[in-house]
Amino acid sequence: MSVDEGQAAEKPRSLLKEIDLRAVAPFVALALLLVLGALTNPNFIGIDNLANVATRSAFVAIIAVGATFVISSGDLDLSVGSMLAFVASLMILFMNSGAIADPHLMLAAAVAFAIFAGAACGLLNGLVTTLGRIEPFIATLGTMGIYRGLTTWLSQGGAITLRSPEIQNIYRPVYFGSFLGLPIPIVCILVVTLIAAFVLYRTRYGRHVVAVGSNRDVARYSGIAVDRVRTIAFIIQGLCVAIAVLLYVPRLGSTSATTGILWELQAITAVVVGGTALKGGAGRVWGTICGAFILELVGNIMLLSNFISEYLIGTIQGSIIIIAMLVQRSLTRKS
Amino acid sequence: METNAAGQRTPVLAARRISKSFNGVQVLFSVNFDLQPGEIHALVGENGAGKSTFVKIMSGFEQPSSGEILLDGKPVRLPANGQAEHLGIVIIHQEFNLAEHLTVTESLFLGREITRFGVLDRKRMRAETRRALDLLGSRIDENAMISSLPVADRQMVEIAKAISKDARVIFMDEPTAVLSKEETGVLFEQVRKLRDKGTSFVFVSHKLDEVLELTDRVTVLRDGQWVKTAPTAMLDGESIAQLMVGRELSSLYPAKREPDVDEEIVLSARGITTGFVRDASFDVRKGEVIGFSGLIGSGRTELMEAVAGLRPRHSGEVTIRGVSMSSGDAHAANRAGLAYMTKDRKSKGLLLGSRMAVNLTLQSLDQHGKLGYLSPKSEANALARAMRRFDIRVRDGRVVAGRMSGGNQQKLMLAKVMETEPEIIIIDEPTRGIDVGTKQQIYHFISALARAGKSIVVVSSELQEVIGLCTRVAVMREGRIVGWLEGDEINEQEIMRYSAGLKKMAG
């Protein structure tokens, strides 16, 4: 009954407690998982295995950082998985075209091209949502189909593989190399997250994102260009996808029609597990990263423990997002 | 009615030493209260005095920390979440609880639909709705969609809903806040009729004239404590106000000061036309306070939003200090020095889930750092300054806006708007739903701003407010400015004549 909801919303609650619980919960869950993992398999807690897990979580973690912006501003982007496949395919095709002879220059141009393509895909999502006044769920469901379809068409149902061995050799270390002893994907996660946290918590734009996500009318009456803020959030999402592409391509050197399938589920799950409110208005970048680790850890534990078939990974991830929503809601109610 | 040995009637609902704390903060201290069958009992007090909490406890939405509630003289534990309606205790909320996409009839019977052989009995529900609306003297169509009704009509539907539930005790929280004078009159007439049939009412209101006009007894709360219960006939507005604030109120309105006739015109609106507003023109001089009066729905807010660039205009021109503004560009109007303060602080003014500092600086983030970077220190300084300047009283500066009292929210909103350092401030309903003490403060802020050379447009449905503050008053009716009043002409009778359409501007 509507009466109940009105009351629940007005009921005074301690915000301090709420913030603490919500912010701490994902890290507590991460710690519990580490303990659980250590109990199932002694190899689990080793540095090598954990670094491996963190490295593999890089794609989803970086995409999820972008999703944190979109979700904080009150929108949703379902197209990230197909967007990754599409941008990665374009990047490989660009390098295969041989337009630039020098492999270093070619790679630099391809990186710039991928970033541009990611931003453009994000911009398209943003414009369809804001200018087109279409629910983000539907708008990005549409572009999800479009990007996926284009990828399938580009690959003609097969795979798109990076042909030049020189470029492969130069590019490989970006995924497999390390910097100051840390695998480069982990360095990438840290850098992207630091920048994102700075933008979200310490800049005017970040404040606008939170305001737009909390209450669009208040934002509009406060002179904030709501549609611009939302569109830029989609562009940030596109850029994050592009960065994930830059790590993805050197790993396998090829894409196919199934690249990045269900990554939107993982990215959104990471954001929700991290404590960002799905209705907008509260973004937690570090929580998102934590959420991405949790997802990868669950997969890793499943692999090492042999309890559950690893083919059920999607089922488990789907369950995690539902459980995370239930936990989020109960944390809000209690305090 | 039952009587006890002393010959007194048993109160239908009573509170014995009710206390309530939220997270260790006590908001009600051992409050006693009794409601006789067939009486209209006013509950008054400043914002934050604990009225809303008390009403929630007496209607089961909150449980008291200690103390007991007596229904017909017997201790009860009221069921939560509105289930107390089954005991005949109904609350009419300040904010509406009507689903926009339902019809009037569907809203009235939401959750208690009448069925025949398991199928909705629409005919009977429509007839019942019509009966309840007729009882209220309301001509609202029972098949109309809620979304198509003006606010005043929605309030009537809420009341009809309560009546149709055969309530014994009805709590009304500021029921007249959005009603016109005529509508208020109709409502009061119905309330009296129901009282004479034995229904009891608790009437929560800031409008003391209405309290005096309608109620039988008054209970005053101050800072969570019971102060006094007395027959209304023994009190007047002044004495109730004094009981509420616990001190003498000096004059509510500061002295008016009129600017020179040839003072610079800072804001000029010419022939503004929007969907509803037709051909409205006005000028504001530097240091002037002008008022806009009129009935609810006369187009005042729409006009001001068009002037402030928050809604596009079909035709007309807005000039701020000589610079013409393009339609629908709120940002440009803001930069040119015009600020609009909304009347809707909960859904358009403040981020209720965010802290004070975030709300305060939202409109003026440019001032707090370079290249988009925000300096937390600069924001903290701004908050400390605003809390001093506008006397915002909170226990903890980190509190979220939604948990502040209405008066503090209103001050925060004013502070937020003033952070943009505007030269022209349009204030829509400056004191809606706030207590007398805070009202007085806000009037003094407005007056001080005008003395400092700011120009102010006050849009208000409270006649006393425009009369007390403004040196020129425009009256709107059905989207047009129908009269301009100055000096002695600014009085209730004149304003009502124009707004009721009895009188029109020459030409």
mmCIF file with all atom_site columns, C-alpha atoms in Angstrom, chain B residues 366-464:
data_model
loop_
_atom_site.group_PDB
_atom_site.id
_atom_site.type_symbol
_atom_site.label_atom_id
_atom_site.label_alt_id
_atom_site.label_comp_id
_atom_site.label_asym_id
_atom_site.label_entity_id
_atom_site.label_seq_id
_atom_site.pdbx_PDB_ins_code
_atom_site.Cartn_x
_atom_site.Cartn_y
_atom_site.Cartn_z
_atom_site.occupancy
_atom_site.B_iso_or_equiv
_atom_site.pdbx_formal_charge
_atom_site.auth_seq_id
_atom_site.auth_comp_id
_atom_site.auth_asym_id
_atom_site.auth_atom_id
_atom_site.pdbx_PDB_model_num
ATOM 1  C CA . ASP B 1 366 ? 32.203 27.020 -9.535  1.00 0.00 ? 366 ASP B CA 1
ATOM 2  C CA . GLN B 1 367 ? 33.199 28.971 -6.448  1.00 0.00 ? 367 GLN B CA 1
ATOM 3  C CA . HIS B 1 368 ? 34.805 26.029 -4.712  1.00 0.00 ? 368 HIS B CA 1
ATOM 4  C CA . GLY B 1 369 ? 37.838 25.237 -6.779  1.00 0.00 ? 369 GLY B CA 1
ATOM 5  C CA . LYS B 1 370 ? 39.474 25.527 -10.167 1.00 0.00 ? 370 LYS B CA 1
ATOM 6  C CA . LEU B 1 371 ? 39.018 23.473 -13.332 1.00 0.00 ? 371 LEU B CA 1
ATOM 7  C CA . GLY B 1 372 ? 36.170 21.488 -11.852 1.00 0.00 ? 372 GLY B CA 1
ATOM 8  C CA . TYR B 1 373 ? 38.102 20.417 -8.745  1.00 0.00 ? 373 TYR B CA 1
ATOM 9  C CA . LEU B 1 374 ? 36.180 20.880 -5.490  1.00 0.00 ? 374 LEU B CA 1
ATOM 10 C CA . SER B 1 375 ? 37.936 21.953 -2.326  1.00 0.00 ? 375 SER B CA 1
ATOM 11 C CA . PRO B 1 376 ? 36.331 20.323 0.729   1.00 0.00 ? 376 PRO B CA 1
ATOM 12 C CA . LYS B 1 377 ? 37.720 23.098 2.905   1.00 0.00 ? 377 LYS B CA 1
ATOM 13 C CA . SER B 1 378 ? 36.133 25.827 0.845   1.00 0.00 ? 378 SER B CA 1
ATOM 14 C CA . GLU B 1 379 ? 32.792 23.997 0.998   1.00 0.00 ? 379 GLU B CA 1
ATOM 15 C CA . ALA B 1 380 ? 33.060 23.536 4.752   1.00 0.00 ? 380 ALA B CA 1
ATOM 16 C CA . ASN B 1 381 ? 33.733 27.255 5.155   1.00 0.00 ? 381 ASN B CA 1
ATOM 17 C CA . ALA B 1 382 ? 30.707 28.092 3.037   1.00 0.00 ? 382 ALA B CA 1
ATOM 18 C CA . LEU B 1 383 ? 28.540 25.842 5.207   1.00 0.00 ? 383 LEU B CA 1
ATOM 19 C CA . ALA B 1 384 ? 29.785 27.376 8.444   1.00 0.00 ? 384 ALA B CA 1
ATOM 20 C CA . ARG B 1 385 ? 29.133 30.852 7.035   1.00 0.00 ? 385 ARG B CA 1
ATOM 21 C CA . ALA B 1 386 ? 25.640 29.957 5.797   1.00 0.00 ? 386 ALA B CA 1
ATOM 22 C CA . MET B 1 387 ? 24.678 28.312 9.104   1.00 0.00 ? 387 MET B CA 1
ATOM 23 C CA . ARG B 1 388 ? 25.637 31.517 10.942  1.00 0.00 ? 388 ARG B CA 1
ATOM 24 C CA . ARG B 1 389 ? 24.069 33.859 8.451   1.00 0.00 ? 389 ARG B CA 1
ATOM 25 C CA . PHE B 1 390 ? 20.750 32.046 8.164   1.00 0.00 ? 390 PHE B CA 1
ATOM 26 C CA . ASP B 1 391 ? 20.681 30.661 11.702  1.00 0.00 ? 391 ASP B CA 1
ATOM 27 C CA . ILE B 1 392 ? 20.377 27.019 10.632  1.00 0.00 ? 392 ILE B CA 1
ATOM 28 C CA . ARG B 1 393 ? 20.124 25.035 13.838  1.00 0.00 ? 393 ARG B CA 1
ATOM 29 C CA . VAL B 1 394 ? 21.155 21.381 13.653  1.00 0.00 ? 394 VAL B CA 1
ATOM 30 C CA . ARG B 1 395 ? 22.858 19.157 16.185  1.00 0.00 ? 395 ARG B CA 1
ATOM 31 C CA . ASP B 1 396 ? 25.393 17.907 13.682  1.00 0.00 ? 396 ASP B CA 1
ATOM 32 C CA . GLY B 1 397 ? 26.572 19.562 10.458  1.00 0.00 ? 397 GLY B CA 1
ATOM 33 C CA . ARG B 1 398 ? 26.704 16.153 8.775   1.00 0.00 ? 398 ARG B CA 1
ATOM 34 C CA . VAL B 1 399 ? 22.971 15.562 9.034   1.00 0.00 ? 399 VAL B CA 1
ATOM 35 C CA . VAL B 1 400 ? 21.170 14.824 5.751   1.00 0.00 ? 400 VAL B CA 1
ATOM 36 C CA . ALA B 1 401 ? 18.686 17.410 4.522   1.00 0.00 ? 401 ALA B CA 1
ATOM 37 C CA . GLY B 1 402 ? 15.754 14.998 4.721   1.00 0.00 ? 402 GLY B CA 1
ATOM 38 C CA . ARG B 1 403 ? 16.113 14.706 8.477   1.00 0.00 ? 403 ARG B CA 1
ATOM 39 C CA . MET B 1 404 ? 16.031 18.434 9.169   1.00 0.00 ? 404 MET B CA 1
ATOM 40 C CA . SER B 1 405 ? 12.897 20.249 10.268  1.00 0.00 ? 405 SER B CA 1
ATOM 41 C CA . GLY B 1 406 ? 10.900 22.114 7.643   1.00 0.00 ? 406 GLY B CA 1
ATOM 42 C CA . GLY B 1 407 ? 12.109 25.466 8.940   1.00 0.00 ? 407 GLY B CA 1
ATOM 43 C CA . ASN B 1 408 ? 15.771 24.506 8.743   1.00 0.00 ? 408 ASN B CA 1
ATOM 44 C CA . GLN B 1 409 ? 15.222 23.032 5.294   1.00 0.00 ? 409 GLN B CA 1
ATOM 45 C CA . GLN B 1 410 ? 13.703 26.293 4.160   1.00 0.00 ? 410 GLN B CA 1
ATOM 46 C CA . LYS B 1 411 ? 16.638 28.272 5.554   1.00 0.00 ? 411 LYS B CA 1
ATOM 47 C CA . LEU B 1 412 ? 19.066 25.881 3.878   1.00 0.00 ? 412 LEU B CA 1
ATOM 48 C CA . MET B 1 413 ? 17.277 26.355 0.585   1.00 0.00 ? 413 MET B CA 1
ATOM 49 C CA . LEU B 1 414 ? 17.449 30.127 0.957   1.00 0.00 ? 414 LEU B CA 1
ATOM 50 C CA . ALA B 1 415 ? 21.145 29.845 1.817   1.00 0.00 ? 415 ALA B CA 1
ATOM 51 C CA . LYS B 1 416 ? 21.703 27.638 -1.245  1.00 0.00 ? 416 LYS B CA 1
ATOM 52 C CA . VAL B 1 417 ? 20.070 30.178 -3.520  1.00 0.00 ? 417 VAL B CA 1
ATOM 53 C CA . MET B 1 418 ? 22.013 33.055 -1.922  1.00 0.00 ? 418 MET B CA 1
ATOM 54 C CA . GLU B 1 419 ? 25.300 31.195 -2.528  1.00 0.00 ? 419 GLU B CA 1
ATOM 55 C CA . THR B 1 420 ? 24.919 32.074 -6.207  1.00 0.00 ? 420 THR B CA 1
ATOM 56 C CA . GLU B 1 421 ? 25.135 35.752 -5.150  1.00 0.00 ? 421 GLU B CA 1
ATOM 57 C CA . PRO B 1 422 ? 22.024 36.751 -7.056  1.00 0.00 ? 422 PRO B CA 1
ATOM 58 C CA . GLU B 1 423 ? 20.834 40.334 -7.545  1.00 0.00 ? 423 GLU B CA 1
ATOM 59 C CA . ILE B 1 424 ? 17.248 39.273 -8.157  1.00 0.00 ? 424 ILE B CA 1
ATOM 60 C CA . ILE B 1 425 ? 15.630 36.536 -6.095  1.00 0.00 ? 425 ILE B CA 1
ATOM 61 C CA . ILE B 1 426 ? 12.244 35.048 -6.887  1.00 0.00 ? 426 ILE B CA 1
ATOM 62 C CA . ILE B 1 427 ? 10.963 33.283 -3.786  1.00 0.00 ? 427 ILE B CA 1
ATOM 63 C CA . ASP B 1 428 ? 7.994  31.005 -4.343  1.00 0.00 ? 428 ASP B CA 1
ATOM 64 C CA . GLU B 1 429 ? 6.055  30.452 -1.094  1.00 0.00 ? 429 GLU B CA 1
ATOM 65 C CA . PRO B 1 430 ? 8.814  31.599 1.271   1.00 0.00 ? 430 PRO B CA 1
ATOM 66 C CA . THR B 1 431 ? 7.260  30.087 4.378   1.00 0.00 ? 431 THR B CA 1
ATOM 67 C CA . ARG B 1 432 ? 5.147  27.110 3.310   1.00 0.00 ? 432 ARG B CA 1
ATOM 68 C CA . GLY B 1 433 ? 4.690  24.679 6.193   1.00 0.00 ? 433 GLY B CA 1
ATOM 69 C CA . ILE B 1 434 ? 7.071  26.339 8.637   1.00 0.00 ? 434 ILE B CA 1
ATOM 70 C CA . ASP B 1 435 ? 6.501  27.676 12.128  1.00 0.00 ? 435 ASP B CA 1
ATOM 71 C CA . VAL B 1 436 ? 5.875  31.215 13.265  1.00 0.00 ? 436 VAL B CA 1
ATOM 72 C CA . GLY B 1 437 ? 9.351  31.802 14.710  1.00 0.00 ? 437 GLY B CA 1
ATOM 73 C CA . THR B 1 438 ? 11.121 30.740 11.522  1.00 0.00 ? 438 THR B CA 1
ATOM 74 C CA . LYS B 1 439 ? 8.643  32.680 9.419   1.00 0.00 ? 439 LYS B CA 1
ATOM 75 C CA . GLN B 1 440 ? 9.579  35.835 11.225  1.00 0.00 ? 440 GLN B CA 1
ATOM 76 C CA . GLN B 1 441 ? 13.255 35.136 10.642  1.00 0.00 ? 441 GLN B CA 1
ATOM 77 C CA . ILE B 1 442 ? 12.706 34.561 6.941   1.00 0.00 ? 442 ILE B CA 1
ATOM 78 C CA . TYR B 1 443 ? 10.777 37.830 6.660   1.00 0.00 ? 443 TYR B CA 1
ATOM 79 C CA . HIS B 1 444 ? 13.704 39.618 8.246   1.00 0.00 ? 444 HIS B CA 1
ATOM 80 C CA . PHE B 1 445 ? 16.169 37.953 5.861   1.00 0.00 ? 445 PHE B CA 1
ATOM 81 C CA . ILE B 1 446 ? 14.050 39.098 2.924   1.00 0.00 ? 446 ILE B CA 1
ATOM 82 C CA . SER B 1 447 ? 13.902 42.620 4.254   1.00 0.00 ? 447 SER B CA 1
ATOM 83 C CA . ALA B 1 448 ? 17.648 42.726 4.949   1.00 0.00 ? 448 ALA B CA 1
ATOM 84 C CA . LEU B 1 449 ? 18.401 41.506 1.431   1.00 0.00 ? 449 LEU B CA 1
ATOM 85 C CA . ALA B 1 450 ? 16.237 44.251 -0.037  1.00 0.00 ? 450 ALA B CA 1
ATOM 86 C CA . ARG B 1 451 ? 18.011 46.856 2.086   1.00 0.00 ? 451 ARG B CA 1
ATOM 87 C CA . ALA B 1 452 ? 21.311 45.507 0.725   1.00 0.00 ? 452 ALA B CA 1
ATOM 88 C CA . GLY B 1 453 ? 20.087 46.379 -2.754  1.00 0.00 ? 453 GLY B CA 1
ATOM 89 C CA . LYS B 1 454 ? 18.789 42.970 -3.857  1.00 0.00 ? 454 LYS B CA 1
ATOM 90 C CA . SER B 1 455 ? 15.453 42.821 -5.650  1.00 0.00 ? 455 SER B CA 1
ATOM 91 C CA . ILE B 1 456 ? 12.935 40.298 -4.483  1.00 0.00 ? 456 ILE B CA 1
ATOM 92 C CA . VAL B 1 457 ? 9.785  38.808 -5.953  1.00 0.00 ? 457 VAL B CA 1
ATOM 93 C CA . VAL B 1 458 ? 7.649  37.064 -3.354  1.00 0.00 ? 458 VAL B CA 1
ATOM 94 C CA . VAL B 1 459 ? 5.047  34.602 -4.640  1.00 0.00 ? 459 VAL B CA 1
ATOM 95 C CA . SER B 1 460 ? 2.712  33.647 -1.834  1.00 0.00 ? 460 SER B CA 1
ATOM 96 C CA . SER B 1 461 ? -0.708 32.214 -1.183  1.00 0.00 ? 461 SER B CA 1
ATOM 97 C CA . GLU B 1 462 ? -0.722 33.689 2.305   1.00 0.00 ? 462 GLU B CA 1
ATOM 98 C CA . LEU B 1 463 ? -2.300 37.088 1.928   1.00 0.00 ? 463 LEU B CA 1
ATOM 99 C CA . GLN B 1 464 ? -0.747 38.397 5.139   1.00 0.00 ? 464 GLN B CA 1
#
